[in-house]
Every structure is written in C-alpha cells, then in structure tokens.
XYZ file of C-alpha atoms in Angstrom:
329
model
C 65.717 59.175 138.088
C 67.365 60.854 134.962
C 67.424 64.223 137.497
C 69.443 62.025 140.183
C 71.588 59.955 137.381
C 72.794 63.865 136.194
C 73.753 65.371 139.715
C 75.530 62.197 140.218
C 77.706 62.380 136.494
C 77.771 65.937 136.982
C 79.635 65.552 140.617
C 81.774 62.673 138.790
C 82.832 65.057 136.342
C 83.369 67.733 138.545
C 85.388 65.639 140.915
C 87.617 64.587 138.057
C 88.606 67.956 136.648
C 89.340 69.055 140.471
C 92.088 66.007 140.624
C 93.025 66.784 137.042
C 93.605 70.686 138.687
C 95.438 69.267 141.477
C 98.183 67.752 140.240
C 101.059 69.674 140.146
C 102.977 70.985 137.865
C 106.947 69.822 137.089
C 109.480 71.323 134.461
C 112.454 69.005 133.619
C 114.776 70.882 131.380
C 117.072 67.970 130.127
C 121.068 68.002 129.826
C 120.678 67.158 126.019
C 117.974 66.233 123.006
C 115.707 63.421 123.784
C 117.535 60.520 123.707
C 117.536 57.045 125.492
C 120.218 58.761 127.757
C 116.735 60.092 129.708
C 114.937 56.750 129.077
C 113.702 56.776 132.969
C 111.749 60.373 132.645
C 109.875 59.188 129.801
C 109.172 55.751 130.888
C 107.968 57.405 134.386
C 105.629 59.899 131.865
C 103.983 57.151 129.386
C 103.791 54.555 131.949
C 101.870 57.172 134.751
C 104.272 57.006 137.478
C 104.362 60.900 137.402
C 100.421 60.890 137.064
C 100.177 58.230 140.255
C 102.298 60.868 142.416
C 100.022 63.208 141.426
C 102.402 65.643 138.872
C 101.917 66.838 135.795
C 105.865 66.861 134.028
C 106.873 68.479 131.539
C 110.019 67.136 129.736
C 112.228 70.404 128.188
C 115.018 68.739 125.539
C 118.658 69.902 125.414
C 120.857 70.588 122.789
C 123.938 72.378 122.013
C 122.800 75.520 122.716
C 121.112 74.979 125.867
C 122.730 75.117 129.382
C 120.580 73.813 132.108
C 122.088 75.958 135.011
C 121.422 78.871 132.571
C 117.621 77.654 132.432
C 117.009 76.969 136.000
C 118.818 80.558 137.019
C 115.989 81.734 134.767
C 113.094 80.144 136.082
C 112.963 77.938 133.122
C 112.576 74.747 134.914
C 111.736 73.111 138.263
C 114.692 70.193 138.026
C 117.257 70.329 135.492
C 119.832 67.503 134.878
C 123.379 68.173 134.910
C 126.925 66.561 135.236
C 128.501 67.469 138.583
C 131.489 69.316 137.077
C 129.236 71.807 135.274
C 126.957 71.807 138.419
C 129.702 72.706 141.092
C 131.765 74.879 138.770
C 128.381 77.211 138.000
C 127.481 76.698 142.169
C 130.874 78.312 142.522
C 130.053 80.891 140.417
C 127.140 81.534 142.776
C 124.223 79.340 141.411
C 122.575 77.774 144.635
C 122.662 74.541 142.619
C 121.880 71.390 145.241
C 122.195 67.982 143.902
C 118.628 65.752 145.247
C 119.249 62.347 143.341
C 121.746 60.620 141.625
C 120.409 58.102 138.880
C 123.850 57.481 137.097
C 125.830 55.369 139.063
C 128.554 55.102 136.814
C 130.612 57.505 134.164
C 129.968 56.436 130.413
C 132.816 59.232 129.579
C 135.576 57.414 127.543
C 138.285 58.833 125.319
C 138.204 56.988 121.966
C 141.658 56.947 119.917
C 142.841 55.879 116.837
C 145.563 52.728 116.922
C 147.486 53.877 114.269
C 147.997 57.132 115.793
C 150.562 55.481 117.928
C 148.394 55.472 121.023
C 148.488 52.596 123.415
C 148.543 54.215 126.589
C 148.034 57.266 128.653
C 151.524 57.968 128.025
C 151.115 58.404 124.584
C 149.030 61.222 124.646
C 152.021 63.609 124.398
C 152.181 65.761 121.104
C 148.737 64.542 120.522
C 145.633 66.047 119.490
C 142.713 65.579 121.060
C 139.135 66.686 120.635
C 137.216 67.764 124.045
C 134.069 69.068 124.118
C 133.530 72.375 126.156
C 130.402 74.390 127.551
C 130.719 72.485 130.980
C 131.923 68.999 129.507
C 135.209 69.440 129.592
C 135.906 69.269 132.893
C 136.900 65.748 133.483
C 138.716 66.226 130.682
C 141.210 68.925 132.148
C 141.781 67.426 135.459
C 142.681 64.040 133.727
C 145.253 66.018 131.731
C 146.651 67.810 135.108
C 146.958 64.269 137.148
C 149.041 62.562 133.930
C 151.071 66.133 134.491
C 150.681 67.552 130.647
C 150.053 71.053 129.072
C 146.499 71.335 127.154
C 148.643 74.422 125.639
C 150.241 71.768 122.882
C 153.969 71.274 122.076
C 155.702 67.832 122.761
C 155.309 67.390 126.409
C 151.865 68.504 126.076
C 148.142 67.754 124.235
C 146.734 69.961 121.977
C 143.194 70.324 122.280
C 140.805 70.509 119.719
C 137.082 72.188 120.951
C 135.043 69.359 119.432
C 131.491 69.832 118.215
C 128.807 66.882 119.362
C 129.988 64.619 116.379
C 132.659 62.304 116.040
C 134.028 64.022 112.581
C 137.568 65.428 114.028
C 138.769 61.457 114.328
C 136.999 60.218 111.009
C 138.792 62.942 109.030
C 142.247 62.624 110.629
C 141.807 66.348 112.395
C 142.353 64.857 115.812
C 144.250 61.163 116.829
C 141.259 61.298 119.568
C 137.628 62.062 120.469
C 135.587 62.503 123.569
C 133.040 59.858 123.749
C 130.393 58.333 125.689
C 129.597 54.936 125.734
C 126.079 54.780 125.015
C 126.408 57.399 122.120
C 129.974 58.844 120.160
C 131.324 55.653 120.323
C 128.846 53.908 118.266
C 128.821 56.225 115.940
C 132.368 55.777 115.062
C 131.741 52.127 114.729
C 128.753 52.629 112.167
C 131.046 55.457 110.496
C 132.990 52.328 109.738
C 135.966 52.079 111.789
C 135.951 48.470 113.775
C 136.691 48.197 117.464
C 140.233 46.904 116.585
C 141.230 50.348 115.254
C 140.363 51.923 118.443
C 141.773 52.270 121.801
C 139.281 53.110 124.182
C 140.066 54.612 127.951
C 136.944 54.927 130.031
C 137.289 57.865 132.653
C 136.531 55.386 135.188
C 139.026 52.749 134.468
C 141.440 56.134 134.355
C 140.094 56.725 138.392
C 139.028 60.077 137.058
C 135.402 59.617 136.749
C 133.075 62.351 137.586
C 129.524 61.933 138.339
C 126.978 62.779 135.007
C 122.962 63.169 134.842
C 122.483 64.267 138.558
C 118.855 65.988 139.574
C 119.621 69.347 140.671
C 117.471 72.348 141.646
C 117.900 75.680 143.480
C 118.327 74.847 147.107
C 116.296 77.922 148.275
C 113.304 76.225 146.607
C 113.609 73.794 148.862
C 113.144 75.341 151.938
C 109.346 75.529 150.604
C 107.598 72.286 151.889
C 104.909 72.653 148.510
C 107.952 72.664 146.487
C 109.884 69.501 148.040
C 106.777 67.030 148.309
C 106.908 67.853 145.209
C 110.565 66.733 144.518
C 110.027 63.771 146.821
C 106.950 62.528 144.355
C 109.161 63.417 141.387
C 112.596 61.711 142.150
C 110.536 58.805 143.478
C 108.360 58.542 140.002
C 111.876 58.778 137.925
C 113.520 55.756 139.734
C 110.709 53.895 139.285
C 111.058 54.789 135.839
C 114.769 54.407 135.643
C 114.431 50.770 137.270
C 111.632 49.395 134.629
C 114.037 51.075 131.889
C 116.768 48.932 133.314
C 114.475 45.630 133.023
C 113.297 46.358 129.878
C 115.566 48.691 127.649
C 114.359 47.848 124.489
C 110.619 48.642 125.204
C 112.114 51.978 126.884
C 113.698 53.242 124.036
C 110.846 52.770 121.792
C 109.035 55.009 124.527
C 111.829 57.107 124.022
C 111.559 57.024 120.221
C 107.666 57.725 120.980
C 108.751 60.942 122.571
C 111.835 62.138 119.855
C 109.722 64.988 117.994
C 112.019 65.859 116.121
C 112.449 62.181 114.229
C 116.262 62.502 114.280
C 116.732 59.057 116.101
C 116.618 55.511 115.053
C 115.306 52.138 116.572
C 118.704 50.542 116.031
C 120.791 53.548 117.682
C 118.038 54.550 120.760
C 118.228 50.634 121.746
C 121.891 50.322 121.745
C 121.949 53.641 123.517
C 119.387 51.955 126.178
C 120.804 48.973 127.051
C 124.565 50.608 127.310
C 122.302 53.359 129.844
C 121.523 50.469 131.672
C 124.592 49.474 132.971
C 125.851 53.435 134.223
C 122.182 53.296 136.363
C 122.356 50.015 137.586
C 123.371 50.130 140.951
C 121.800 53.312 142.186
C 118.819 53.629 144.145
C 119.043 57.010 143.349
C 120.586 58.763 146.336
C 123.603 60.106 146.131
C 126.170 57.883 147.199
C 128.668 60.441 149.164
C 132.077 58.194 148.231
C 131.182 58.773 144.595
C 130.676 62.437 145.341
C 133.762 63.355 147.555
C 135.996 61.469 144.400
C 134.240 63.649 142.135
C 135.599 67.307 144.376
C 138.582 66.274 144.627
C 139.341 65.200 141.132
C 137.659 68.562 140.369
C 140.121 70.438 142.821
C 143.200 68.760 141.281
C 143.750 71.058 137.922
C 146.518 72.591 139.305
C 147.285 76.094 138.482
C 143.377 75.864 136.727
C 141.566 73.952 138.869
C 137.437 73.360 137.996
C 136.315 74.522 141.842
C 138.893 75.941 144.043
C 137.466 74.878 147.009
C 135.578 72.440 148.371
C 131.415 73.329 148.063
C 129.341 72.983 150.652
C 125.517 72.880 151.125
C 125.901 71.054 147.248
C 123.944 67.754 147.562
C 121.183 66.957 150.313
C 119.851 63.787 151.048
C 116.537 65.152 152.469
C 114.368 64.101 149.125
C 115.880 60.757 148.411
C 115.352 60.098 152.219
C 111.618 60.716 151.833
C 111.152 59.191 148.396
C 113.113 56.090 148.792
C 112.017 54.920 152.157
C-alpha cells in the first residue's frame, strides 16, 4: 500500500513540476520605476492571472536611464511599455515596434503653471519658460508648441525650454513659470511641496486636443509572425486587462500590491494610492484594444511640428489588432 501511495505522490509531483516547466516565460520591461502607474501588471502577477494563462512574467522597472525601445532592440524584454510618440518616432528610425494593446484610454499629460507668472491661457506662454522633459517625452510637448505657432528657440514670440529632470524643482525654485506634469504623479508633488491648487493653472494635453496616446504594449512585429510567441501575447494582454480592470474596482488594494512590489522602498501608501485612483480614470474606458480614432489623432498631431515634425510620415504596419482580437473575445 505504502509502494502504491509513493508511485502515486511521486507521479503527483512529477506532474506538477512538468506544469511548473510549462509555463512560459514573459519579460515586461516597464516605461518607468514601479509605481501605481503599472498597477494592472502587478495586480495580474499577485493575484495569478498570469499563472492561470499559464506564464511566468517577469516585471523589469524603468527609470531615467532606461529606454524601453532600447531594451526590446536588445532582446531585453518580450513586451515593453511605451508612449506612442517615443514608439513611432524610434519605428521611424527603423525599430519594427507594433503596438498589441492599449490600456490607457486617456492622456494624464498636463502642463502645470504658476498664476503669478502671468499665465492664464495658452496665449500667455510667450517669453515664457517652460520645463519639458526629453528622452522620448517631449514629443507632445513640441507639436503643442508648433499648433499655438511659437519658437521653442526663446525670445518674445517664443518659449524657452528648460530640459527638466523627473522632479518638479524648476517651478518650486522660480527656474521655470511651468512644469511638465502628469496627473497621477508631478502634480501632486507640487501640491505636497506646498503650493495649493489656487496658485496653479493647469492645461491637460487633452483639454488642449493635443493628447497623445501613453503606456501602450508594444513588441517587435517580426516576433509575431511566430504562433509560440503570439499565444503567448494573447494570454498576456488578456491577464493584464484583467488586472487593469480589478485595479480600476479596487485602487486602493492595488496600490498596496504595488507598494508590495516597490523594492526599492522609495514610495509611500499616501502617494501610490493617490497615484491609483487618478490611474483609474486614464484606463477606464478601454477594453484594451486599440481604439484606431485615438490612434490616427495621435499621427497626425505627431506629423504637425512643422519644419521638425516627430514622424514625417504616416507609419504603417504600427498597431495590429490580431492579439486583442484573440484575447478579448
């Protein structure tokens, strides 16, 4: 009896490491350091959705330093996430950069000013500084600037930019009458810096009509020409909206998940929570597939920087619908 009771544990725990062999591996380098900003990846890791589809992810943070086209160009990850600016300026370049999946509905890309700068309006920009940050961010930023018609070179008619590093200082120390800001993150941080909401002027990219789409799913589209490799996408994009979507019900528990998953101990309860529930709102409304409206404003706001536009012509082959149609159906 003890002989059969062995075979039979023995073929349990055989069977068990050959599913633990079998799921497949993911690498998700992330746009920036693990913040609530990626709430749906982790939710979809600690609550198992990845481990139900049979994947074994591994989440790769961000920072300053990091690029994610760079990454993926050098095999460094599976799926990276990336705004659509960065992602179509580095496909021009020749990166086969395809966009599967669309989480963010909406732009949280504002411009946060000082009142007693003088600035009220759009039109007040002029002599101006203002702080933009660069390394594939400042995209939006420029073809805003072209459609209101003003120089980024300075002078009266024009705005002098300031390369801003991923901190709010320039516009706390009187460096710059503006900052680039998200609304999730920047923004707050001028708030708890001290500075209330009626000493700033806020103008969201969206409310400008010059939002561009942020935190897309891209990968190199020769990859997926392998059938192994897109099952695999299909399982993965279908794991991260389910992830996204419980993130959206339940923000708060989310970004203690999040806060679960910060190894560097950098974040706090107060700011990850904020950040979630602001998250919330730019993902609500997407199923995840890329709405094509959203994505032909995007191009052509892109193609509109005049003598300097961000793409100078119109990409093709740059988003597919093929693993949202699978995973979402």
């Amino acid at each position: 009896m003890k002989t059969i009771y062995g075979a039979v544990l023995a073929g349990a725990m055989a069977m068990g490491a050959s599913v633990a062999q079998a799921a497949d591996d993911v690498t998700l380098q992330l746009k920036w350091v693990t913040q609530a900003q990626f709430g749906g990846y982790y939710v979809a890791l600690d609550k198992g959705f990845y481990e139900e589809e049979g994947l074994n992810v591994t989440i790769k943070p961000g920072g300053p330093d990091v690029a994610p086209a760079q990454v993926i160009a050098g095999g460094g990850a599976d799926v990276v996430l990336d705004w659509m600016p960065s992602a179509l300026a580095s496909r021009e370049k020749g990166l086969d950069l395809v966009n599967i999946a669309q989480p963010f509905k909406s732009s949280g890309m504002m411009l946060t000013c000082r009142k007693d700068s003088g600035i009220a309006t759009p039109a007040d920009f002029k002599g101006k500084t203002l702080g933009v940050w660069f390394g594939g961010n400042e995209y939006p930023f420029l073809s805003w600037m072209n459609k209101l018609g003003y120089s980024t070179d300075g002078g009266e008619d024009g705005v002098t930019v300031l390369k801003q590093g991923f901190n709010v200082d320039p516009i706390l120390n009187g460096q710059a009458d503006c900052v680039s800001t998200m609304t999730y993150n920047e923004y707050w941080q001028i708030i708890d810096a001290g500075l209330t909401p009626d000493e700033l002027v806020v103008f969201k990219y969206e409310d400008q009509g010059v939002a561009t789409l942020e935190d897309g799913i891209y990968v190199i589209g020769s990859n997926l020409e392998d059938p192994a490799f897109a099952d695999k996408m299909v399982r993965f994009v279908r794991a991260s909206m389910k992830g996204w979507k419980w993130a959206e019900e339940n923000p708060d528990d989310a970004a203690m998940i999040v806060l679960d998953n910060d190894a560097t101990g950098a974040q706090t309860e107060k700011h990850q929570t904020r950040m979630m529930r602001e998250i919330a709102k730019l993902t609500a409304g997407s199923n995840g597939a890329l709405d094509v409206a959203d994505y032909e404003r995007t191009v052509q706001s892109l193609l509109s920087g005049g003598s300097d536009p961000v793409i100078t012509k119109a990409p093709e082959g740059a988003w597919s619908h093929a693993i949202t149609d699978k995973a979402l159906n």
